[in-house]
Amino acid sequence: MSTDSKYQLLANELEEAIHSGRLAIGSRLASVRKVMEQRSLSLATVVAAYRTLEERGLIEARAKSGYFVIGKSAGAKSSAIKSPGASVATPSTSPVNANCPDLELFPRQRLHRLTASVVRRHQYLPTTYAHGLGNTKLRGEIARRSADFGSFIRAEELIVTNGATEALSLALRAVARPGDSIAVETPANPLFLALLAELHIEVVEIPALSAQGLSLAALEQALLDHPNLRACLLVPNFHHPTGALMPVATKRALLALAERAKLALIEDDVYGDLQHEGPRPPPLKAFDSNGSVIYVNSYSKTIAPGMQVGWIAAGRWHAQIEASKQSVAVATAELPQLVLYEFLNRGSHVPHLRRMRQLLRESTQRVHDGLARALPKECQWVVPAGGYFLWLELPTGISTAQLLEQPALAPLGISSGRHCSVRGDFDHCLRINTSLLDQSAIAPFAVALERALAG
Amino acid sequence: MSTDSKYQLLANELEEAIHSGRLAIGSRLASVRKVMEQRSLSLATVVAAYRTLEERGLIEARAKSGYFVIGKSAGAKSSAIKSPGASVATPSTSPVNANCPDLELFPRQRLHRLTASVVRRHQYLPTTYAHGLGNTKLRGEIARRSADFGSFIRAEELIVTNGATEALSLALRAVARPGDSIAVETPANPLFLALLAELHIEVVEIPALSAQGLSLAALEQALLDHPNLRACLLVPNFHHPTGALMPVATKRALLALAERAKLALIEDDVYGDLQHEGPRPPPLKAFDSNGSVIYVNSYSKTIAPGMQVGWIAAGRWHAQIEASKQSVAVATAELPQLVLYEFLNRGSHVPHLRRMRQLLRESTQRVHDGLARALPKECQWVVPAGGYFLWLELPTGISTAQLLEQPALAPLGISSGRHCSVRGDFDHCLRINTSLLDQSAIAPFAVALERALAG
């Protein structure tokens, strides 16, 4: 093997590690000398590999301290501009997304093979407009799977979207005009709050219980206080960020309330397939007999984060959202839909999801054990029954946004709760992505936290 | 060769013809007997091929009249649901889009090969989040090309979007809030009007001249009449639907006015690369020294309609639009960006665009000749210097929306001007996509039109 290909192999291997998150942004690469010894490579080979990664904008050399992972930053931009003739196509993918499970959990090789096969068979994809409502075969698969958990959504009721974000945006625009109000369980997914701000819709925060989610009494009060309350946007199954699972009785009661009050329910079910044990919990949509629920889901958290394929079953608002998607929204690309169709049609999701659930259960348990051993007694949390978020409450008065400014206190997977409320109510809370948090980071984090609490 | 593969070859060939638009929706396929004779195939082979296309939802059999192309319709949906286990992945692509040039003009095979090659080299694409602002290498290429026509947009100023539609939506949301006004040249691209309605922004129609575009005097008047006028949305190069090209002197004067009045200019330049002769016209952005122009473009009309890759150079609004794109918009998929990067980096766009311009010039000339020969004298039009739209004015009083309800009067490529104004002002006009209109359709169209004018 030539030196040429050796350095490229090493560079590609490290690039994969960075893109998968195994080598996190900010971490230091092993020294050139160490890699030479470990792998019996020449100085030139290792240096060439590291320089290649530098050119790709993935790492940077810092004087006297070595090479550090920077992901895609200003460095990458300027190198792309300086050497536009370079032939290596570097994707500008961000290695870690704190809202997503560890990328190692996804069926990368299988999806890659399916993608190559679909591309081979469909040569007109790059030059043909995609169908606005989505691929009919994929819609058929989604419809069939929805029956598994009692929703019985028909393919004609489904519109494929560019991920859950577009689906939520379509749903919100269908039910509310600028100046109207939407109720949101808080703490909330910060994306929801950003989306509502962008659409000039007022947020009415409904306190949610950390184990069971939305409080019906609080929602009833909000209906009294806000006559222009058009809908409630919620995550009944493994809520982000609390991990709460709404009991079936509450789901039924909520639907009855929504029907009486003519309130739309926008249900984000992207974590619904990630129960840690037992059967998949039914969504609200499973109990919806008159089209009050606009159901939103995607494959980004469960199968393919890079494909951005979501869908919406919009109940009473179907015709309106269909028109909106066809006129002004972006048609969803055909290729990823065909790949997901093949993946589902061959049943590949069954073993994949089984394995993913088990790994999420294990990582959640590990984080819980680590927290229980190390954290001060004032800290509280509930172990979630699904998904990969754990909500940690510190004593009020603590500002986690400030705390996390110290690098030792900000391991990968932990972020402040401040942005989970419009009013910043949850600055004393932490959102933990249990699939990203390394167990070895818990003990030093706990020590630093204890010191901060004492100070 | 087995009968099996023979029928599949025939079915695939016909499917390609349907997707490319060569076999238009509504047209009748050759009879089974005729195909048997022409190609020396057995009855079973031809019938099997036609049934395969029926199963794929592309054609339908009608009693006693043969097989007709239906594209993707209700038939396709229900067949996908009835036979969910079928292994052929049928894309739900629509064969013809009246806003797009003839799909035959695009470099399909080249893009297909590049797509296969990019997929081979990047196995992590399906499972990695894409970077919100776009691939850095592609941005470098776009920046370099912008210098060719004097814009000198830097890569850091560019954000890659899901086609021009998303770019326009980001631009409009950055400059206007619900209830504000935006000036639009009319007749206008109906998509613009739909987008503004969706965003609850008021439309102020500025009459445009069919050869030179926007009237500055009318824009000045609109500034006086509408204090909440935030921006002017316009297509200075080969306007859709009039084909008008704004002279450089008007571009400079418009910019000076916008700077004085602190008015944002949103420039849609998607047809700018499609001049029929001579050098590419400069966009407004080329004369913009203080960031007043939000420049929008895409590759959907020039290179790859199926990829939906657009971009925005947002001038003074860059930071705001960057934040919006990263928080609530849909990240642009990485794969098509890498394919377009390779296409541009290898210089493949140069011969491709040269050929495309020539074909558009020829088809426009053919349509003009046909109209000049056949149409009643009351009809008026201007031969455009670029793009593929021609705007035809009939005597006022004629309703083209009604006219086009008769199939004989609605050949592929002709649509009513009614939706080019909020007020329906242009119902007496026709928008002709010269690359889609078959020359042989002009004479019968003219005859039917003359009869309608007389009656």
JSON list of N, CA and C in Angstrom, two decimals, chain A residues 16 81 84 86 88-92 112 119 122 124 126 128 131 134-135 137 144 156 165 173 191 198 306 308 324 327-328 331 334 341 345, chain B residues 16 84 86 88-92 112 119 122 124 126 128 131 134-135 137 144 156 165 173 191 198 306 308 324 327-328 331 334 341 345:
[
{"chain": "A", "resi": 16, "resn": "GLU", "atom": "N", "xyz": [-14.69, 10.14, 9.74]},
{"chain": "A", "resi": 16, "resn": "GLU", "atom": "CA", "xyz": [-15.88, 9.39, 10.15]},
{"chain": "A", "resi": 16, "resn": "GLU", "atom": "C", "xyz": [-16.12, 9.53, 11.66]},
{"chain": "A", "resi": 81, "resn": "ILE", "atom": "N", "xyz": [-12.70, 28.52, 0.37]},
{"chain": "A", "resi": 81, "resn": "ILE", "atom": "CA", "xyz": [-12.62, 29.64, -0.55]},
{"chain": "A", "resi": 81, "resn": "ILE", "atom": "C", "xyz": [-11.21, 29.76, -1.13]},
{"chain": "A", "resi": 84, "resn": "PRO", "atom": "N", "xyz": [-10.54, 26.58, -4.06]},
{"chain": "A", "resi": 84, "resn": "PRO", "atom": "CA", "xyz": [-11.80, 26.14, -4.67]},
{"chain": "A", "resi": 84, "resn": "PRO", "atom": "C", "xyz": [-11.61, 25.03, -5.68]},
{"chain": "A", "resi": 86, "resn": "ALA", "atom": "N", "xyz": [-9.96, 22.33, -5.25]},
{"chain": "A", "resi": 86, "resn": "ALA", "atom": "CA", "xyz": [-9.70, 21.03, -4.63]},
{"chain": "A", "resi": 86, "resn": "ALA", "atom": "C", "xyz": [-10.78, 20.04, -5.02]},
{"chain": "A", "resi": 88, "resn": "VAL", "atom": "N", "xyz": [-11.69, 17.15, -3.39]},
{"chain": "A", "resi": 88, "resn": "VAL", "atom": "CA", "xyz": [-12.37, 16.40, -2.34]},
{"chain": "A", "resi": 88, "resn": "VAL", "atom": "C", "xyz": [-13.62, 17.16, -1.92]},
{"chain": "A", "resi": 89, "resn": "ALA", "atom": "N", "xyz": [-14.75, 16.51, -2.07]},
{"chain": "A", "resi": 89, "resn": "ALA", "atom": "CA", "xyz": [-16.00, 17.16, -1.69]},
{"chain": "A", "resi": 89, "resn": "ALA", "atom": "C", "xyz": [-16.24, 16.96, -0.20]},
{"chain": "A", "resi": 90, "resn": "THR", "atom": "N", "xyz": [-16.04, 17.99, 0.57]},
{"chain": "A", "resi": 90, "resn": "THR", "atom": "CA", "xyz": [-16.22, 17.88, 2.01]},
{"chain": "A", "resi": 90, "resn": "THR", "atom": "C", "xyz": [-17.63, 18.27, 2.40]},
{"chain": "A", "resi": 91, "resn": "PRO", "atom": "N", "xyz": [-18.35, 17.40, 3.03]},
{"chain": "A", "resi": 91, "resn": "PRO", "atom": "CA", "xyz": [-19.69, 17.80, 3.45]},
{"chain": "A", "resi": 91, "resn": "PRO", "atom": "C", "xyz": [-19.60, 18.72, 4.66]},
{"chain": "A", "resi": 92, "resn": "SER", "atom": "N", "xyz": [-20.50, 19.69, 4.71]},
{"chain": "A", "resi": 92, "resn": "SER", "atom": "CA", "xyz": [-20.46, 20.62, 5.83]},
{"chain": "A", "resi": 92, "resn": "SER", "atom": "C", "xyz": [-21.46, 20.15, 6.89]},
{"chain": "A", "resi": 112, "resn": "HIS", "atom": "N", "xyz": [-26.94, 3.47, 3.57]},
{"chain": "A", "resi": 112, "resn": "HIS", "atom": "CA", "xyz": [-26.02, 3.83, 2.49]},
{"chain": "A", "resi": 112, "resn": "HIS", "atom": "C", "xyz": [-26.18, 2.87, 1.33]},
{"chain": "A", "resi": 119, "resn": "VAL", "atom": "N", "xyz": [-30.37, 5.12, -6.19]},
{"chain": "A", "resi": 119, "resn": "VAL", "atom": "CA", "xyz": [-29.78, 6.02, -7.19]},
{"chain": "A", "resi": 119, "resn": "VAL", "atom": "C", "xyz": [-29.53, 5.28, -8.49]},
{"chain": "A", "resi": 122, "resn": "HIS", "atom": "N", "xyz": [-32.84, 4.84, -10.47]},
{"chain": "A", "resi": 122, "resn": "HIS", "atom": "CA", "xyz": [-33.69, 5.99, -10.82]},
{"chain": "A", "resi": 122, "resn": "HIS", "atom": "C", "xyz": [-32.86, 7.12, -11.36]},
{"chain": "A", "resi": 124, "resn": "TYR", "atom": "N", "xyz": [-33.53, 9.50, -13.34]},
{"chain": "A", "resi": 124, "resn": "TYR", "atom": "CA", "xyz": [-34.14, 10.80, -13.62]},
{"chain": "A", "resi": 124, "resn": "TYR", "atom": "C", "xyz": [-34.39, 11.62, -12.35]},
{"chain": "A", "resi": 126, "resn": "PRO", "atom": "N", "xyz": [-32.49, 13.47, -10.34]},
{"chain": "A", "resi": 126, "resn": "PRO", "atom": "CA", "xyz": [-31.96, 14.84, -10.20]},
{"chain": "A", "resi": 126, "resn": "PRO", "atom": "C", "xyz": [-32.68, 15.86, -11.06]},
{"chain": "A", "resi": 128, "resn": "THR", "atom": "N", "xyz": [-36.05, 15.79, -12.17]},
{"chain": "A", "resi": 128, "resn": "THR", "atom": "CA", "xyz": [-37.51, 15.77, -12.21]},
{"chain": "A", "resi": 128, "resn": "THR", "atom": "C", "xyz": [-38.05, 16.40, -10.93]},
{"chain": "A", "resi": 131, "resn": "HIS", "atom": "N", "xyz": [-43.09, 15.24, -6.30]},
{"chain": "A", "resi": 131, "resn": "HIS", "atom": "CA", "xyz": [-44.52, 15.40, -6.07]},
{"chain": "A", "resi": 131, "resn": "HIS", "atom": "C", "xyz": [-44.74, 16.10, -4.72]},
{"chain": "A", "resi": 134, "resn": "GLY", "atom": "N", "xyz": [-45.73, 13.93, -1.52]},
{"chain": "A", "resi": 134, "resn": "GLY", "atom": "CA", "xyz": [-44.87, 12.83, -1.09]},
{"chain": "A", "resi": 134, "resn": "GLY", "atom": "C", "xyz": [-45.07, 11.58, -1.92]},
{"chain": "A", "resi": 135, "resn": "ASN", "atom": "N", "xyz": [-44.08, 10.73, -1.83]},
{"chain": "A", "resi": 135, "resn": "ASN", "atom": "CA", "xyz": [-44.09, 9.48, -2.57]},
{"chain": "A", "resi": 135, "resn": "ASN", "atom": "C", "xyz": [-45.24, 8.58, -2.09]},
{"chain": "A", "resi": 137, "resn": "LYS", "atom": "N", "xyz": [-45.75, 5.37, -2.35]},
{"chain": "A", "resi": 137, "resn": "LYS", "atom": "CA", "xyz": [-45.40, 4.10, -1.69]},
{"chain": "A", "resi": 137, "resn": "LYS", "atom": "C", "xyz": [-44.98, 4.34, -0.25]},
{"chain": "A", "resi": 144, "resn": "ARG", "atom": "N", "xyz": [-49.53, 1.94, 6.90]},
{"chain": "A", "resi": 144, "resn": "ARG", "atom": "CA", "xyz": [-49.59, 0.59, 7.45]},
{"chain": "A", "resi": 144, "resn": "ARG", "atom": "C", "xyz": [-49.01, 0.53, 8.85]},
{"chain": "A", "resi": 156, "resn": "GLU", "atom": "N", "xyz": [-53.99, 8.57, 2.08]},
{"chain": "A", "resi": 156, "resn": "GLU", "atom": "CA", "xyz": [-54.49, 9.81, 1.49]},
{"chain": "A", "resi": 156, "resn": "GLU", "atom": "C", "xyz": [-54.54, 10.96, 2.49]},
{"chain": "A", "resi": 165, "resn": "THR", "atom": "N", "xyz": [-39.98, 19.71, 11.46]},
{"chain": "A", "resi": 165, "resn": "THR", "atom": "CA", "xyz": [-40.02, 21.18, 11.55]},
{"chain": "A", "resi": 165, "resn": "THR", "atom": "C", "xyz": [-40.98, 21.76, 10.53]},
{"chain": "A", "resi": 173, "resn": "ARG", "atom": "N", "xyz": [-49.37, 27.29, 11.00]},
{"chain": "A", "resi": 173, "resn": "ARG", "atom": "CA", "xyz": [-49.92, 28.30, 10.09]},
{"chain": "A", "resi": 173, "resn": "ARG", "atom": "C", "xyz": [-51.37, 27.98, 9.72]},
{"chain": "A", "resi": 191, "resn": "LEU", "atom": "N", "xyz": [-37.02, 24.64, 20.06]},
{"chain": "A", "resi": 191, "resn": "LEU", "atom": "CA", "xyz": [-37.40, 24.82, 18.65]},
{"chain": "A", "resi": 191, "resn": "LEU", "atom": "C", "xyz": [-38.85, 25.29, 18.53]},
{"chain": "A", "resi": 198, "resn": "GLU", "atom": "N", "xyz": [-41.13, 33.11, 15.22]},
{"chain": "A", "resi": 198, "resn": "GLU", "atom": "CA", "xyz": [-40.97, 33.38, 13.78]},
{"chain": "A", "resi": 198, "resn": "GLU", "atom": "C", "xyz": [-42.34, 33.62, 13.13]},
{"chain": "A", "resi": 306, "resn": "GLY", "atom": "N", "xyz": [-30.14, 12.39, 8.69]},
{"chain": "A", "resi": 306, "resn": "GLY", "atom": "CA", "xyz": [-29.69, 13.20, 7.56]},
{"chain": "A", "resi": 306, "resn": "GLY", "atom": "C", "xyz": [-30.72, 13.32, 6.45]},
{"chain": "A", "resi": 308, "resn": "GLN", "atom": "N", "xyz": [-34.16, 14.01, 6.73]},
{"chain": "A", "resi": 308, "resn": "GLN", "atom": "CA", "xyz": [-35.19, 15.03, 6.93]},
{"chain": "A", "resi": 308, "resn": "GLN", "atom": "C", "xyz": [-36.50, 14.68, 6.28]},
{"chain": "A", "resi": 324, "resn": "SER", "atom": "N", "xyz": [-51.38, 24.51, 1.06]},
{"chain": "A", "resi": 324, "resn": "SER", "atom": "CA", "xyz": [-50.22, 25.29, 1.48]},
{"chain": "A", "resi": 324, "resn": "SER", "atom": "C", "xyz": [-48.92, 24.58, 1.08]},
{"chain": "A", "resi": 327, "resn": "SER", "atom": "N", "xyz": [-48.42, 24.87, -2.74]},
{"chain": "A", "resi": 327, "resn": "SER", "atom": "CA", "xyz": [-48.17, 26.16, -3.37]},
{"chain": "A", "resi": 327, "resn": "SER", "atom": "C", "xyz": [-46.87, 26.79, -2.90]},
{"chain": "A", "resi": 328, "resn": "VAL", "atom": "N", "xyz": [-46.65, 26.91, -1.60]},
{"chain": "A", "resi": 328, "resn": "VAL", "atom": "CA", "xyz": [-45.51, 27.71, -1.16]},
{"chain": "A", "resi": 328, "resn": "VAL", "atom": "C", "xyz": [-44.43, 26.93, -0.42]},
{"chain": "A", "resi": 331, "resn": "ALA", "atom": "N", "xyz": [-41.14, 21.20, -1.96]},
{"chain": "A", "resi": 331, "resn": "ALA", "atom": "CA", "xyz": [-41.46, 19.79, -2.16]},
{"chain": "A", "resi": 331, "resn": "ALA", "atom": "C", "xyz": [-40.40, 18.94, -1.47]},
{"chain": "A", "resi": 334, "resn": "GLU", "atom": "N", "xyz": [-37.30, 13.38, -3.45]},
{"chain": "A", "resi": 334, "resn": "GLU", "atom": "CA", "xyz": [-37.79, 12.03, -3.74]},
{"chain": "A", "resi": 334, "resn": "GLU", "atom": "C", "xyz": [-36.82, 10.94, -3.24]},
{"chain": "A", "resi": 341, "resn": "TYR", "atom": "N", "xyz": [-38.68, 4.18, 2.06]},
{"chain": "A", "resi": 341, "resn": "TYR", "atom": "CA", "xyz": [-39.68, 3.19, 1.66]},
{"chain": "A", "resi": 341, "resn": "TYR", "atom": "C", "xyz": [-39.07, 1.80, 1.62]},
{"chain": "A", "resi": 345, "resn": "ASN", "atom": "N", "xyz": [-40.20, -1.18, 3.91]},
{"chain": "A", "resi": 345, "resn": "ASN", "atom": "CA", "xyz": [-40.86, -2.26, 3.19]},
{"chain": "A", "resi": 345, "resn": "ASN", "atom": "C", "xyz": [-40.17, -3.60, 3.42]},
{"chain": "B", "resi": 16, "resn": "GLU", "atom": "N", "xyz": [-39.56, 6.44, -18.52]},
{"chain": "B", "resi": 16, "resn": "GLU", "atom": "CA", "xyz": [-38.64, 7.57, -18.71]},
{"chain": "B", "resi": 16, "resn": "GLU", "atom": "C", "xyz": [-39.27, 8.64, -19.59]},
{"chain": "B", "resi": 84, "resn": "PRO", "atom": "N", "xyz": [-48.92, -3.02, -1.13]},
{"chain": "B", "resi": 84, "resn": "PRO", "atom": "CA", "xyz": [-47.81, -2.40, -0.41]},
{"chain": "B", "resi": 84, "resn": "PRO", "atom": "C", "xyz": [-46.54, -3.25, -0.43]},
{"chain": "B", "resi": 86, "resn": "ALA", "atom": "N", "xyz": [-45.22, -4.59, -3.03]},
{"chain": "B", "resi": 86, "resn": "ALA", "atom": "CA", "xyz": [-44.55, -4.55, -4.33]},
{"chain": "B", "resi": 86, "resn": "ALA", "atom": "C", "xyz": [-43.13, -4.00, -4.18]},
{"chain": "B", "resi": 88, "resn": "VAL", "atom": "N", "xyz": [-41.16, -2.64, -6.60]},
{"chain": "B", "resi": 88, "resn": "VAL", "atom": "CA", "xyz": [-40.72, -1.55, -7.46]},
{"chain": "B", "resi": 88, "resn": "VAL", "atom": "C", "xyz": [-41.03, -0.22, -6.77]},
{"chain": "B", "resi": 89, "resn": "ALA", "atom": "N", "xyz": [-40.00, 0.57, -6.54]},
{"chain": "B", "resi": 89, "resn": "ALA", "atom": "CA", "xyz": [-40.20, 1.86, -5.88]},
{"chain": "B", "resi": 89, "resn": "ALA", "atom": "C", "xyz": [-40.56, 2.89, -6.93]},
{"chain": "B", "resi": 90, "resn": "THR", "atom": "N", "xyz": [-41.80, 3.28, -6.97]},
{"chain": "B", "resi": 90, "resn": "THR", "atom": "CA", "xyz": [-42.24, 4.24, -7.97]},
{"chain": "B", "resi": 90, "resn": "THR", "atom": "C", "xyz": [-42.15, 5.64, -7.41]},
{"chain": "B", "resi": 91, "resn": "PRO", "atom": "N", "xyz": [-41.39, 6.52, -8.04]},
{"chain": "B", "resi": 91, "resn": "PRO", "atom": "CA", "xyz": [-41.36, 7.87, -7.52]},
{"chain": "B", "resi": 91, "resn": "PRO", "atom": "C", "xyz": [-42.62, 8.61, -7.90]},
{"chain": "B", "resi": 92, "resn": "SER", "atom": "N", "xyz": [-43.06, 9.48, -7.01]},
{"chain": "B", "resi": 92, "resn": "SER", "atom": "CA", "xyz": [-44.30, 10.21, -7.28]},
{"chain": "B", "resi": 92, "resn": "SER", "atom": "C", "xyz": [-43.93, 11.56, -7.87]},
{"chain": "B", "resi": 112, "resn": "HIS", "atom": "N", "xyz": [-26.85, 12.16, -12.92]},
{"chain": "B", "resi": 112, "resn": "HIS", "atom": "CA", "xyz": [-27.06, 10.84, -12.36]},
{"chain": "B", "resi": 112, "resn": "HIS", "atom": "C", "xyz": [-25.73, 10.17, -12.02]},
{"chain": "B", "resi": 119, "resn": "VAL", "atom": "N", "xyz": [-22.63, 9.42, -3.72]},
{"chain": "B", "resi": 119, "resn": "VAL", "atom": "CA", "xyz": [-23.19, 8.47, -2.76]},
{"chain": "B", "resi": 119, "resn": "VAL", "atom": "C", "xyz": [-22.15, 7.42, -2.38]},
{"chain": "B", "resi": 122, "resn": "HIS", "atom": "N", "xyz": [-19.57, 8.90, 0.11]},
{"chain": "B", "resi": 122, "resn": "HIS", "atom": "CA", "xyz": [-19.99, 9.52, 1.38]},
{"chain": "B", "resi": 122, "resn": "HIS", "atom": "C", "xyz": [-21.02, 8.66, 2.08]},
{"chain": "B", "resi": 124, "resn": "TYR", "atom": "N", "xyz": [-21.80, 8.31, 5.12]},
{"chain": "B", "resi": 124, "resn": "TYR", "atom": "CA", "xyz": [-22.47, 8.78, 6.33]},
{"chain": "B", "resi": 124, "resn": "TYR", "atom": "C", "xyz": [-23.57, 9.80, 6.04]},
{"chain": "B", "resi": 126, "resn": "PRO", "atom": "N", "xyz": [-26.69, 9.66, 4.92]},
{"chain": "B", "resi": 126, "resn": "PRO", "atom": "CA", "xyz": [-28.08, 9.48, 5.39]},
{"chain": "B", "resi": 126, "resn": "PRO", "atom": "C", "xyz": [-28.24, 9.67, 6.90]},
{"chain": "B", "resi": 128, "resn": "THR", "atom": "N", "xyz": [-26.29, 11.73, 9.05]},
{"chain": "B", "resi": 128, "resn": "THR", "atom": "CA", "xyz": [-25.65, 12.87, 9.69]},
{"chain": "B", "resi": 128, "resn": "THR", "atom": "C", "xyz": [-26.46, 14.12, 9.40]},
{"chain": "B", "resi": 131, "resn": "HIS", "atom": "N", "xyz": [-25.40, 20.74, 7.66]},
{"chain": "B", "resi": 131, "resn": "HIS", "atom": "CA", "xyz": [-25.02, 22.04, 8.19]},
{"chain": "B", "resi": 131, "resn": "HIS", "atom": "C", "xyz": [-26.04, 23.08, 7.74]},
{"chain": "B", "resi": 134, "resn": "GLY", "atom": "N", "xyz": [-25.23, 25.49, 4.66]},
{"chain": "B", "resi": 134, "resn": "GLY", "atom": "CA", "xyz": [-24.88, 24.94, 3.36]},
{"chain": "B", "resi": 134, "resn": "GLY", "atom": "C", "xyz": [-23.45, 24.47, 3.28]},
{"chain": "B", "resi": 135, "resn": "ASN", "atom": "N", "xyz": [-23.21, 23.64, 2.31]},
{"chain": "B", "resi": 135, "resn": "ASN", "atom": "CA", "xyz": [-21.88, 23.08, 2.08]},
{"chain": "B", "resi": 135, "resn": "ASN", "atom": "C", "xyz": [-20.88, 24.18, 1.72]},
{"chain": "B", "resi": 137, "resn": "LYS", "atom": "N", "xyz": [-17.97, 24.10, 0.24]},
{"chain": "B", "resi": 137, "resn": "LYS", "atom": "CA", "xyz": [-17.37, 24.03, -1.11]},
{"chain": "B", "resi": 137, "resn": "LYS", "atom": "C", "xyz": [-18.36, 24.57, -2.15]},
{"chain": "B", "resi": 144, "resn": "ARG", "atom": "N", "xyz": [-17.55, 32.14, -6.58]},
{"chain": "B", "resi": 144, "resn": "ARG", "atom": "CA", "xyz": [-16.66, 32.36, -7.73]},
{"chain": "B", "resi": 144, "resn": "ARG", "atom": "C", "xyz": [-17.45, 32.69, -8.98]},
{"chain": "B", "resi": 156, "resn": "GLU", "atom": "N", "xyz": [-18.98, 33.66, 2.49]},
{"chain": "B", "resi": 156, "resn": "GLU", "atom": "CA", "xyz": [-19.51, 33.85, 3.85]},
{"chain": "B", "resi": 156, "resn": "GLU", "atom": "C", "xyz": [-20.83, 34.60, 3.84]},
{"chain": "B", "resi": 165, "resn": "THR", "atom": "N", "xyz": [-37.76, 29.11, -3.39]},
{"chain": "B", "resi": 165, "resn": "THR", "atom": "CA", "xyz": [-38.95, 29.36, -2.59]},
{"chain": "B", "resi": 165, "resn": "THR", "atom": "C", "xyz": [-38.59, 29.62, -1.13]},
{"chain": "B", "resi": 173, "resn": "ARG", "atom": "N", "xyz": [-39.70, 37.26, 5.31]},
{"chain": "B", "resi": 173, "resn": "ARG", "atom": "CA", "xyz": [-39.90, 37.28, 6.76]},
{"chain": "B", "resi": 173, "resn": "ARG", "atom": "C", "xyz": [-38.88, 38.19, 7.44]},
{"chain": "B", "resi": 191, "resn": "LEU", "atom": "N", "xyz": [-46.55, 32.32, -7.71]},
{"chain": "B", "resi": 191, "resn": "LEU", "atom": "CA", "xyz": [-45.94, 31.83, -6.47]},
{"chain": "B", "resi": 191, "resn": "LEU", "atom": "C", "xyz": [-45.66, 32.97, -5.50]},
{"chain": "B", "resi": 198, "resn": "GLU", "atom": "N", "xyz": [-49.61, 33.75, 2.32]},
{"chain": "B", "resi": 198, "resn": "GLU", "atom": "CA", "xyz": [-49.28, 32.82, 3.40]},
{"chain": "B", "resi": 198, "resn": "GLU", "atom": "C", "xyz": [-48.62, 33.55, 4.58]},
{"chain": "B", "resi": 306, "resn": "GLY", "atom": "N", "xyz": [-34.83, 18.77, -9.91]},
{"chain": "B", "resi": 306, "resn": "GLY", "atom": "CA", "xyz": [-35.19, 17.84, -8.85]},
{"chain": "B", "resi": 306, "resn": "GLY", "atom": "C", "xyz": [-34.40, 18.01, -7.57]},
{"chain": "B", "resi": 308, "resn": "GLN", "atom": "N", "xyz": [-33.64, 21.03, -5.91]},
{"chain": "B", "resi": 308, "resn": "GLN", "atom": "CA", "xyz": [-34.09, 22.09, -5.02]},
{"chain": "B", "resi": 308, "resn": "GLN", "atom": "C", "xyz": [-32.99, 22.72, -4.22]},
{"chain": "B", "resi": 324, "resn": "SER", "atom": "N", "xyz": [-32.44, 32.75, 11.41]},
{"chain": "B", "resi": 324, "resn": "SER", "atom": "CA", "xyz": [-33.73, 32.15, 11.09]},
{"chain": "B", "resi": 324, "resn": "SER", "atom": "C", "xyz": [-33.53, 30.79, 10.43]},
{"chain": "B", "resi": 327, "resn": "SER", "atom": "N", "xyz": [-32.37, 28.20, 13.02]},
{"chain": "B", "resi": 327, "resn": "SER", "atom": "CA", "xyz": [-33.25, 27.76, 14.11]},
{"chain": "B", "resi": 327, "resn": "SER", "atom": "C", "xyz": [-34.50, 27.06, 13.61]},
{"chain": "B", "resi": 328, "resn": "VAL", "atom": "N", "xyz": [-35.22, 27.66, 12.68]},
{"chain": "B", "resi": 328, "resn": "VAL", "atom": "CA", "xyz": [-36.52, 27.08, 12.37]},
{"chain": "B", "resi": 328, "resn": "VAL", "atom": "C", "xyz": [-36.67, 26.56, 10.96]},
{"chain": "B", "resi": 331, "resn": "ALA", "atom": "N", "xyz": [-32.82, 22.37, 7.27]},
{"chain": "B", "resi": 331, "resn": "ALA", "atom": "CA", "xyz": [-31.46, 22.33, 6.73]},
{"chain": "B", "resi": 331, "resn": "ALA", "atom": "C", "xyz": [-31.53, 21.80, 5.30]},
{"chain": "B", "resi": 334, "resn": "GLU", "atom": "N", "xyz": [-27.51, 17.54, 2.12]},
{"chain": "B", "resi": 334, "resn": "GLU", "atom": "CA", "xyz": [-26.10, 17.60, 1.73]},
{"chain": "B", "resi": 334, "resn": "GLU", "atom": "C", "xyz": [-25.85, 16.99, 0.34]},
{"chain": "B", "resi": 341, "resn": "TYR", "atom": "N", "xyz": [-21.86, 20.83, -6.50]},
{"chain": "B", "resi": 341, "resn": "TYR", "atom": "CA", "xyz": [-20.47, 21.28, -6.37]},
{"chain": "B", "resi": 341, "resn": "TYR", "atom": "C", "xyz": [-19.59, 20.60, -7.42]},
{"chain": "B", "resi": 345, "resn": "ASN", "atom": "N", "xyz": [-17.69, 22.50, -10.27]},
{"chain": "B", "resi": 345, "resn": "ASN", "atom": "CA", "xyz": [-16.23, 22.51, -10.12]},
{"chain": "B", "resi": 345, "resn": "ASN", "atom": "C", "xyz": [-15.54, 21.95, -11.36]}
]
